[in-house]
Amino acid sequence: METLTWAEIIPRILWQFLPVWIALVGVFAVSILFKRRLGLYGKLFDSGIGMIGFALVMFWVFTGIFGAMDLIVTHDALAQASGMKNKVPGTPLRGAEEGEYAYYLLGGDNLARDVFSRTIKGAWIVVQIAPLATLFAFMVGITLGLPAGYYGGKLDTLLTFVANLVLAFPVILLFYLLVTPEIVATGIPSYMAAVLFVFPLIFAGVLLNSRYHTRPTLRTPLLIGVLFVMGWLYLSLVSDAGTPLQVLPGWLDLFDVPGGILVVFVAVVFVNSPTVFRIVRGLTLDIKTRDYVAAAQTRGEGPWYIMLWEILPNARGPLIVDFCLRIGYTTILLGTLGFFGLGMPPESPDWGSTINEGRKLLTVYLHPALPPAFALLSLVLGLNLLADGLREESLRD
Amino acid sequence: MKEPYDGPILEIDDLSISFFTRLREIPAVMDFSVKVQPGEAVGLVGESGCGKSTVALGVMRDLGRNGRIVGGTVKFKGRDMSSLSADELRHIRGNEIAMIYQEPMASLNPAMRIGQQLTEVPMLHEGISETQARARALEVVADVKLPDPERILKSYPHQLSGGQQQRIVIAMALMSKPALLILDEPTTALDVTVEASIVELVKDLGRKYGTSMLFISHNLGLVLETCDRICVMYSGEAVERGSIEDVFDTMQHPYTQALFRSIPLPSADKNARPLVAIPGNFPLPHERPQGCNFGPRCDYFEAGRCDAGHIPMFDVPGNERHASRCVKFAEIDWTAPPAIGETHSKGEIGKVILRMDSLKKYYEVAANALFGGQKKVVKANETLTFEARESETLAIVGESGCGKSTFAKVLMGLETATDGEILLDGRNIEQIPIESRDTKTIADVQMVFQNPFDTLNPSMTVGRQIIRALEIFGVGQSEAERRSRMLELLDLVKLPREFANRMPRQLSGGQKQRVGIARAFAGDARIVVADEPVSALDVSVQAAVTDLLMEIQREHRTTLLFISHDLSIVRYLSDRVMVMYLGHVVELGQTAQVFAPPYHPYTEALLSAVPIADTSINKKHIVLEGDVPSAMNPPPGCPFQTRCRWKERVPGTLCETEVPPMRQLAEGHQVKCHLSAEEFASMEPVIEMRTADA
Amino acid sequence: MGLFILRRLGVMLLTTLCLTFVVFWLTNLQPNLEKLAKTQGNMRMTDEQVTSWLETRGYARPALVKYGEWLGVVPGWRYDAPDGSVQARCLTEGASIETAPRYCGILQGEWGYSTVFREDVSKIIGIRLGLTAKLMFWVMVLMVPSALILGVLAGMREGSRTDRTLSTISITTTATPEYVSGVILIAVFASSAVGLKWFKGTATSAMEDANFGNFFLPVLTIALYGMGYIARMTRASMAEVMTAQYIRTARLKGVSFRDIVMKHALRNALIAPFTVIMLQFPWLLNGVVIVETLFNYKGFGWTLVQAAGNNDIELLLGVSVVSVIVVLVTQLISDIGYVYLNPRISVS
């Protein structure tokens, strides 16, 4: 068989993405139809930049999800095919079997694996970890930033000092110190995970209690229910067989996170939290001077009610924008980790690792390194444009 | 450079301005016409959103990207402004037409020295050298009565006080001796006594330089004091235009009339002659009614005529240059007294509920926010002693920095007192912070806040916010009970029950303030601290909200502590008045006692400073020198001694060295002053009604 | 002012102590030490051999004591072997134990010895820091002016076509981390596959003799990422200033648009970005590490990777002290600079 030309490769790639196109068209059609009723999300569809950003982001989200369902990929991302080492895009597979895709659409890498499928699979890793890690960082940042800004004084000084401490730490040095097999063996990341992941629990507990403490009959069952479910998830997350922190017996443990991924997760949450903390603190300092906060104080509301129900909801605009930007930043951080070969398993198809492998032969073979590079670029660009669109729309009228 | 010209300085003819948003065109000003003759001052009056500032920007042709002039002409000295090139326009701006703005701090460049900002104007337009410009600047700065011009020119804006900054803005406007001065609410951000001195200055300088003025304000009293002619605007249109006397005394438009009836003039009285609020709300620009914009709120509305179509300006026969935009102006009996709704008998004042005894609140602050340094003690409240009774309205009056807000905080329990006592029903509460107060105490003492746009949580529905207050105060056993109580509270403040599900941003300022009042009364408050509850509202809405407060007070026998700087409204609604200056109570007495001589010198100045929109009032002009001293750095002795005009009458250096004692002048009338009894007796009233024949 | 700087210096010192202790503690964890023993000694060492290797070299003691020694506030360790020979922390080759100083830590100027490079840490850091300084100098020269110009041009007429174009450019560069832009730049300008070959794909030769051909790509790669960010900050700040009242005042005074931008807006608009530029340093360090690895430029970042990858404890500590100090000093400069740029804060 002949090697495909670019005119043949591009339609084939577009065809592979068919499920993504269908999903994207569906989402956009529904959203634009109901945009006046969808609040800030709906307003996004009034801004060109916002729409482009949203489309880019959703493209990769759908690609990640469908890729994980083995819909888009053409080959096993880890399998090596003989004779495909560093082959150019469009090279036909030698001795393709029945039902196997006959080409490496974007060529083969230095271990003769399919670059196209690896890039798609890499999207799933990012789409899973980046938003979740950002969410955890927000939980930590919000839970600490609100009291720091609201109370001020010694608590603020202490927390700000700690936040600045983490921020003054060069990120790469921190990664190198945290994300190594030796450190994982000591269990430090597991303990850090135990501390960092407890924040959503605290957050939810305080949130509900402050709101419903005047109605104990509703509050108590609600709190028990929510904390039980979250607590179980939490224990399942932090308790892993083989690490020093195994608190749950195996049959109760819902899922296990591979040690390497957990460390990466912890590291990313850890370096993101202080920045979120500073943003939340600043917003709190601003909003706490408003009259509705004074009104809540004069009717004797508790401090946590004021922080979580009077201040936080009104800080949501800037926080949503920052959330989008921060997912992008987290994506970059994940790539950095992969680029230095930290944390991710060696065969992992994540974009950072793939770029790192590809760069070594870059002056001769371009194709293994460029697809993941452009993938990462477009996702982060999409997130930035989305944040820009959101900011613009939330400032308008 | 400037050609002599003797026609009208500014002629605006059928000017229409619209703003264009993504969704629609929003007309902000519709066929607006006005003429300004040389040396004449024309006032442009209206409530917020009526388009008066847009007119000013339209004259300057600075409407931003969304605004556009869609019709009419603006002629300056006979030249059509739209025919000017960008360069010619720039030459007129700042040179021939100068503008003075509302926020002096914001309109001065924070990173440029005052001198540079002043000298720039003539250097730009007249091409004179820097030394010449500097000499001119020194001269003008002296003209606006600022001390030490050399030092002022070298300082940055933030180093000056608000009053001084506004003087600089005025100086900047006068640097090129413009033919027309546009003043856009020039004193709104300033304290009353400072406002009075700025108004005085503007009048003097207008005369000295022969400048024509377009004075934009929402305050009728201020326009009366400064202008020769007036133009009343409503919802984008001029509704009445004429000389001050014609419009104030023989008004020819229902809106003008309603406006005058809703402001607390000295003749109004909350029981016998209550204010008449204008019903309904100001229409949003895209929801204006057909025909007369004021139609839906007008007492004289006649279906079929008033809502038929466009209504032009009609000339009022007999008066010179007096016009009204009312089809029925000739038919209405303008002299008929307002239909008195209901009058009320004076509420019975009950037993003492709240007693303050030598309350003191000191703060320790770092002298410099960034670098720390020496701690300073700010004496925010100095020996406050008074009592408040059931069903009584006690007004607390003073300018910024007088300590009235600190006092409210201490009373509410947001701060604890440094010294002294607060007794609520005989119990000491001065040292109990709000967290440790029991629910009953908290529910008993509640507060209504100043800024309606800030008083409600923007992300919670109105109903939810009231229900939350009910929950906290332990009212009702179930959600359903609290819900029905919440609806009753909405009834109490005269809001429709549908509002329960609205978000605060869907409400107007007055409506938000009503929700704030409903929330304060959720736990049947017995003492309500109202911190300037109406000062941020438009005049027509002020009356309605004030009335509501009075009505609830009568029904619930509430004690109202009414914090305000506006003496007109204080005179209208309060039983007793407490005047504060720099943390001290300088005068305390029945309303009638405080508003008649003998006064404390500060009260006297304050009374004289408040503009009154009544041509039949004679007012003595007392202009205070300088600004209110900083509470960080109060003067020794009497706090008012730096600005007091009676100081020479006190022998020796008593005023500079000793804080005066509180003296009893009459039953229930106390004054903190060193003046002798004879001097007090010699004081003349500041405000006098002119008799009809005078 | 003096008091302010003094207090800031105190906080800086405390931060440095905290951070170096964290690094010290992490690198001295048992698994790391075992790895060190095996890489330094012999990969097939038994557990006992590892223990004794660590003991004879002073590693098997409490972390706090070792940290004190490294700082130079606790006397250095001394190990008397059963055979009578003596090993001590402060013992240099050829010197006798009697003449060796008791303290030898950072305070005495002893930064320790690199196990990877087999050289004094202070010497390595000196050389590598110099090379990185050269890189950073050119990055700053390229990045700061272009970012500011970009931002001011975009922000002075918000919403115009120029603004849209320039903003898109800066968003794109902020979305491109160094390892992406570096790869793309090398692929386009230095690979034989595309064939342009304008620049060199490595910067190794630039360490001795930097020229446009071998140094431009690494400089550009770092500058691009930071540039977008600063440009966006400048644009936001400029756009905000342009809507300020005092700009309207200036416009209605009849000042021309050029003078409004240059005389009235610029100084106010540059206050915020100045802080950002200074706070960029810790972030730029990331870029330095990536770019030096990517272009094989053996500077400070490259050293960091080598030290961290091989658990070279003393070198790693030295590197972290230097980077933390760089970060903190720039923060201090940014604070002081802010005060001088902004007349609203008085310096009394």
Short mmCIF file of N, CA, C and O in Angstrom, two decimals, chain B residues 621-685:
data_model
loop_
_atom_site.label_atom_id
_atom_site.label_comp_id
_atom_site.label_asym_id
_atom_site.label_seq_id
_atom_site.Cartn_x
_atom_site.Cartn_y
_atom_site.Cartn_z
N HIS B 621 -25.74 84.14 55.38
CA HIS B 621 -24.63 83.38 54.83
C HIS B 621 -23.47 83.29 55.79
O HIS B 621 -22.86 84.29 56.14
N ILE B 622 -23.23 82.12 56.26
CA ILE B 622 -22.07 81.90 57.12
C ILE B 622 -21.22 80.85 56.42
O ILE B 622 -21.68 79.72 56.22
N VAL B 623 -20.05 81.23 55.98
CA VAL B 623 -19.21 80.26 55.29
C VAL B 623 -18.04 79.89 56.19
O VAL B 623 -17.31 80.77 56.66
N LEU B 624 -17.91 78.62 56.45
CA LEU B 624 -16.82 78.16 57.31
C LEU B 624 -15.53 78.10 56.50
O LEU B 624 -15.52 77.70 55.34
N GLU B 625 -14.45 78.46 57.15
CA GLU B 625 -13.14 78.36 56.50
C GLU B 625 -12.63 76.94 56.60
O GLU B 625 -12.84 76.26 57.61
N GLY B 626 -11.96 76.49 55.56
CA GLY B 626 -11.23 75.23 55.65
C GLY B 626 -12.13 74.01 55.71
O GLY B 626 -13.32 74.06 55.47
N ASP B 627 -11.48 72.88 56.04
CA ASP B 627 -12.16 71.60 56.05
C ASP B 627 -12.30 71.09 57.46
O ASP B 627 -11.70 71.62 58.39
N VAL B 628 -13.08 70.02 57.59
CA VAL B 628 -13.19 69.36 58.88
C VAL B 628 -11.83 68.76 59.21
O VAL B 628 -11.25 68.06 58.39
N PRO B 629 -11.26 69.04 60.40
CA PRO B 629 -9.96 68.45 60.72
C PRO B 629 -10.06 66.93 60.78
O PRO B 629 -11.14 66.38 60.99
N SER B 630 -8.93 66.27 60.56
CA SER B 630 -8.93 64.82 60.60
C SER B 630 -9.09 64.33 62.03
O SER B 630 -8.55 64.91 62.97
N ALA B 631 -9.85 63.25 62.19
CA ALA B 631 -10.05 62.70 63.53
C ALA B 631 -8.75 62.14 64.10
O ALA B 631 -8.61 61.97 65.31
N MET B 632 -7.79 61.87 63.20
CA MET B 632 -6.48 61.39 63.65
C MET B 632 -5.73 62.50 64.37
O MET B 632 -4.88 62.25 65.20
N ASN B 633 -6.05 63.72 63.98
CA ASN B 633 -5.27 64.87 64.43
C ASN B 633 -6.17 65.99 64.89
O ASN B 633 -6.16 67.07 64.33
N PRO B 634 -7.01 65.75 65.89
CA PRO B 634 -7.98 66.77 66.27
C PRO B 634 -7.28 67.98 66.91
O PRO B 634 -6.21 67.84 67.50
N PRO B 635 -7.86 69.18 66.76
CA PRO B 635 -7.25 70.36 67.37
C PRO B 635 -7.40 70.28 68.90
O PRO B 635 -8.31 69.61 69.39
N PRO B 636 -6.51 70.97 69.62
CA PRO B 636 -6.65 70.96 71.08
C PRO B 636 -7.84 71.82 71.49
O PRO B 636 -8.32 72.64 70.71
N GLY B 637 -8.29 71.65 72.69
CA GLY B 637 -9.40 72.46 73.19
C GLY B 637 -10.70 72.08 72.55
O GLY B 637 -10.97 70.92 72.30
N CYS B 638 -11.51 73.10 72.26
CA CYS B 638 -12.80 72.85 71.62
C CYS B 638 -12.57 72.29 70.22
O CYS B 638 -11.77 72.84 69.46
N PRO B 639 -13.26 71.23 69.84
CA PRO B 639 -12.98 70.63 68.53
C PRO B 639 -13.30 71.56 67.37
O PRO B 639 -12.73 71.46 66.30
N PHE B 640 -14.22 72.53 67.60
CA PHE B 640 -14.66 73.38 66.51
C PHE B 640 -13.87 74.69 66.42
O PHE B 640 -14.09 75.50 65.53
N GLN B 641 -12.92 74.89 67.36
CA GLN B 641 -12.28 76.20 67.45
C GLN B 641 -11.57 76.64 66.18
O GLN B 641 -11.46 77.83 65.91
N THR B 642 -11.10 75.68 65.33
CA THR B 642 -10.36 76.09 64.13
C THR B 642 -11.24 76.77 63.10
O THR B 642 -10.76 77.48 62.24
N ARG B 643 -12.55 76.56 63.17
CA ARG B 643 -13.42 77.12 62.13
C ARG B 643 -14.50 78.04 62.71
O ARG B 643 -15.35 78.51 61.97
N CYS B 644 -14.44 78.27 64.01
CA CYS B 644 -15.55 78.94 64.68
C CYS B 644 -15.50 80.45 64.45
O CYS B 644 -14.47 81.09 64.61
N ARG B 645 -16.64 81.08 64.05
CA ARG B 645 -16.62 82.52 63.81
C ARG B 645 -16.91 83.30 65.10
O ARG B 645 -16.83 84.51 65.13
N TRP B 646 -17.28 82.60 66.16
CA TRP B 646 -17.59 83.26 67.43
C TRP B 646 -16.40 83.24 68.38
O TRP B 646 -16.50 83.67 69.52
N LYS B 647 -15.31 82.69 67.93
CA LYS B 647 -14.21 82.42 68.86
C LYS B 647 -13.68 83.67 69.53
O LYS B 647 -13.34 83.67 70.71
N GLU B 648 -13.65 84.81 68.78
CA GLU B 648 -13.07 86.04 69.36
C GLU B 648 -13.90 86.54 70.54
O GLU B 648 -13.41 87.29 71.37
N ARG B 649 -15.18 86.11 70.56
CA ARG B 649 -16.03 86.61 71.64
C ARG B 649 -15.74 85.92 72.97
O ARG B 649 -16.29 86.29 73.99
N VAL B 650 -14.95 84.89 72.92
CA VAL B 650 -14.62 84.21 74.17
C VAL B 650 -13.30 84.75 74.67
O VAL B 650 -12.32 84.78 73.92
N PRO B 651 -13.27 85.24 75.91
CA PRO B 651 -12.03 85.85 76.42
C PRO B 651 -10.89 84.81 76.53
O PRO B 651 -11.13 83.63 76.78
N GLY B 652 -9.67 85.31 76.31
CA GLY B 652 -8.48 84.49 76.54
C GLY B 652 -8.34 83.38 75.51
O GLY B 652 -8.87 83.45 74.40
N THR B 653 -7.61 82.37 75.87
CA THR B 653 -7.38 81.25 74.97
C THR B 653 -8.16 80.03 75.43
O THR B 653 -7.74 78.90 75.24
N LEU B 654 -9.29 80.31 76.01
CA LEU B 654 -10.10 79.22 76.56
C LEU B 654 -10.44 78.18 75.48
O LEU B 654 -10.30 76.97 75.69
N CYS B 655 -10.85 78.66 74.29
CA CYS B 655 -11.27 77.74 73.24
C CYS B 655 -10.12 76.84 72.79
O CYS B 655 -10.32 75.68 72.46
N GLU B 656 -8.88 77.42 72.74
CA GLU B 656 -7.75 76.63 72.25
C GLU B 656 -7.26 75.62 73.27
O GLU B 656 -6.56 74.68 72.91
N THR B 657 -7.57 75.86 74.53
CA THR B 657 -6.95 75.01 75.54
C THR B 657 -7.90 74.04 76.22
O THR B 657 -7.49 72.97 76.64
N GLU B 658 -9.17 74.40 76.30
CA GLU B 658 -10.05 73.57 77.11
C GLU B 658 -11.26 73.08 76.32
O GLU B 658 -11.87 73.86 75.58
N VAL B 659 -11.59 71.84 76.51
CA VAL B 659 -12.83 71.33 75.92
C VAL B 659 -13.98 71.91 76.73
O VAL B 659 -13.99 71.79 77.95
N PRO B 660 -14.92 72.58 76.05
CA PRO B 660 -16.00 73.20 76.81
C PRO B 660 -16.87 72.16 77.52
O PRO B 660 -16.99 71.03 77.02
N PRO B 661 -17.48 72.55 78.62
CA PRO B 661 -18.39 71.62 79.30
C PRO B 661 -19.75 71.62 78.62
O PRO B 661 -20.07 72.52 77.85
N MET B 662 -20.54 70.61 78.88
CA MET B 662 -21.89 70.57 78.35
C MET B 662 -22.74 71.50 79.19
O MET B 662 -22.78 71.37 80.41
N ARG B 663 -23.41 72.48 78.55
CA ARG B 663 -24.20 73.44 79.32
C ARG B 663 -25.67 73.31 79.01
O ARG B 663 -26.07 73.11 77.86
N GLN B 664 -26.47 73.46 80.04
CA GLN B 664 -27.92 73.40 79.89
C GLN B 664 -28.40 74.78 79.49
O GLN B 664 -28.23 75.73 80.26
N LEU B 665 -28.96 74.97 78.30
CA LEU B 665 -29.47 76.28 77.91
C LEU B 665 -30.93 76.43 78.27
O LEU B 665 -31.39 77.49 78.64
N ALA B 666 -31.66 75.35 78.09
CA ALA B 666 -33.08 75.35 78.45
C ALA B 666 -33.42 73.92 78.82
O ALA B 666 -32.57 73.03 78.71
N GLU B 667 -34.62 73.68 79.21
CA GLU B 667 -35.05 72.34 79.55
C GLU B 667 -34.78 71.40 78.35
O GLU B 667 -35.32 71.58 77.27
N GLY B 668 -33.91 70.44 78.54
CA GLY B 668 -33.64 69.48 77.48
C GLY B 668 -32.78 70.02 76.35
O GLY B 668 -32.63 69.39 75.32
N HIS B 669 -32.19 71.19 76.48
CA HIS B 669 -31.37 71.75 75.42
C HIS B 669 -29.94 71.97 75.94
O HIS B 669 -29.72 72.77 76.83
N GLN B 670 -29.01 71.20 75.41
CA GLN B 670 -27.63 71.26 75.89
C GLN B 670 -26.71 71.72 74.78
O GLN B 670 -26.89 71.35 73.62
N VAL B 671 -25.68 72.47 75.15
CA VAL B 671 -24.72 72.96 74.16
C VAL B 671 -23.32 72.86 74.75
O VAL B 671 -23.12 73.14 75.93
N LYS B 672 -22.37 72.43 73.94
CA LYS B 672 -21.00 72.34 74.41
C LYS B 672 -20.24 73.54 73.87
O LYS B 672 -19.71 73.48 72.75
N CYS B 673 -20.20 74.64 74.60
CA CYS B 673 -19.58 75.85 74.08
C CYS B 673 -19.17 76.76 75.23
O CYS B 673 -19.77 76.77 76.30
N HIS B 674 -18.08 77.55 74.97
CA HIS B 674 -17.59 78.46 75.99
C HIS B 674 -18.30 79.82 75.98
O HIS B 674 -18.05 80.66 76.82
N LEU B 675 -19.12 80.08 74.96
CA LEU B 675 -19.74 81.40 74.85
C LEU B 675 -20.56 81.74 76.09
O LEU B 675 -21.16 80.86 76.72
N SER B 676 -20.61 83.05 76.39
CA SER B 676 -21.36 83.47 77.57
C SER B 676 -22.86 83.49 77.25
O SER B 676 -23.27 83.47 76.10
N ALA B 677 -23.66 83.55 78.28
CA ALA B 677 -25.10 83.54 78.11
C ALA B 677 -25.57 84.74 77.29
O ALA B 677 -26.48 84.63 76.45
N GLU B 678 -24.89 85.91 77.47
CA GLU B 678 -25.29 87.10 76.72
C GLU B 678 -25.05 86.91 75.22
O GLU B 678 -25.85 87.28 74.37
N GLU B 679 -23.89 86.34 74.93
CA GLU B 679 -23.58 86.10 73.52
C GLU B 679 -24.63 85.18 72.91
O GLU B 679 -25.09 85.38 71.78
N PHE B 680 -24.99 84.15 73.64
CA PHE B 680 -26.00 83.23 73.14
C PHE B 680 -27.31 83.97 72.87
O PHE B 680 -27.97 83.77 71.86
N ALA B 681 -27.62 84.86 73.80
CA ALA B 681 -28.88 85.57 73.67
C ALA B 681 -28.88 86.50 72.46
O ALA B 681 -29.92 86.80 71.88
N SER B 682 -27.68 86.94 72.06
CA SER B 682 -27.61 87.90 70.96
C SER B 682 -27.71 87.23 69.57
O SER B 682 -27.71 87.92 68.56
N MET B 683 -27.73 85.91 69.53
CA MET B 683 -27.73 85.24 68.23
C MET B 683 -29.04 85.48 67.48
O MET B 683 -30.11 85.50 68.06
N GLU B 684 -28.87 85.63 66.14
CA GLU B 684 -30.05 85.84 65.32
C GLU B 684 -30.38 84.55 64.58
O GLU B 684 -29.50 83.75 64.32
N PRO B 685 -31.64 84.39 64.23
CA PRO B 685 -31.98 83.17 63.48
C PRO B 685 -31.30 83.14 62.11
O PRO B 685 -31.14 84.19 61.48
#
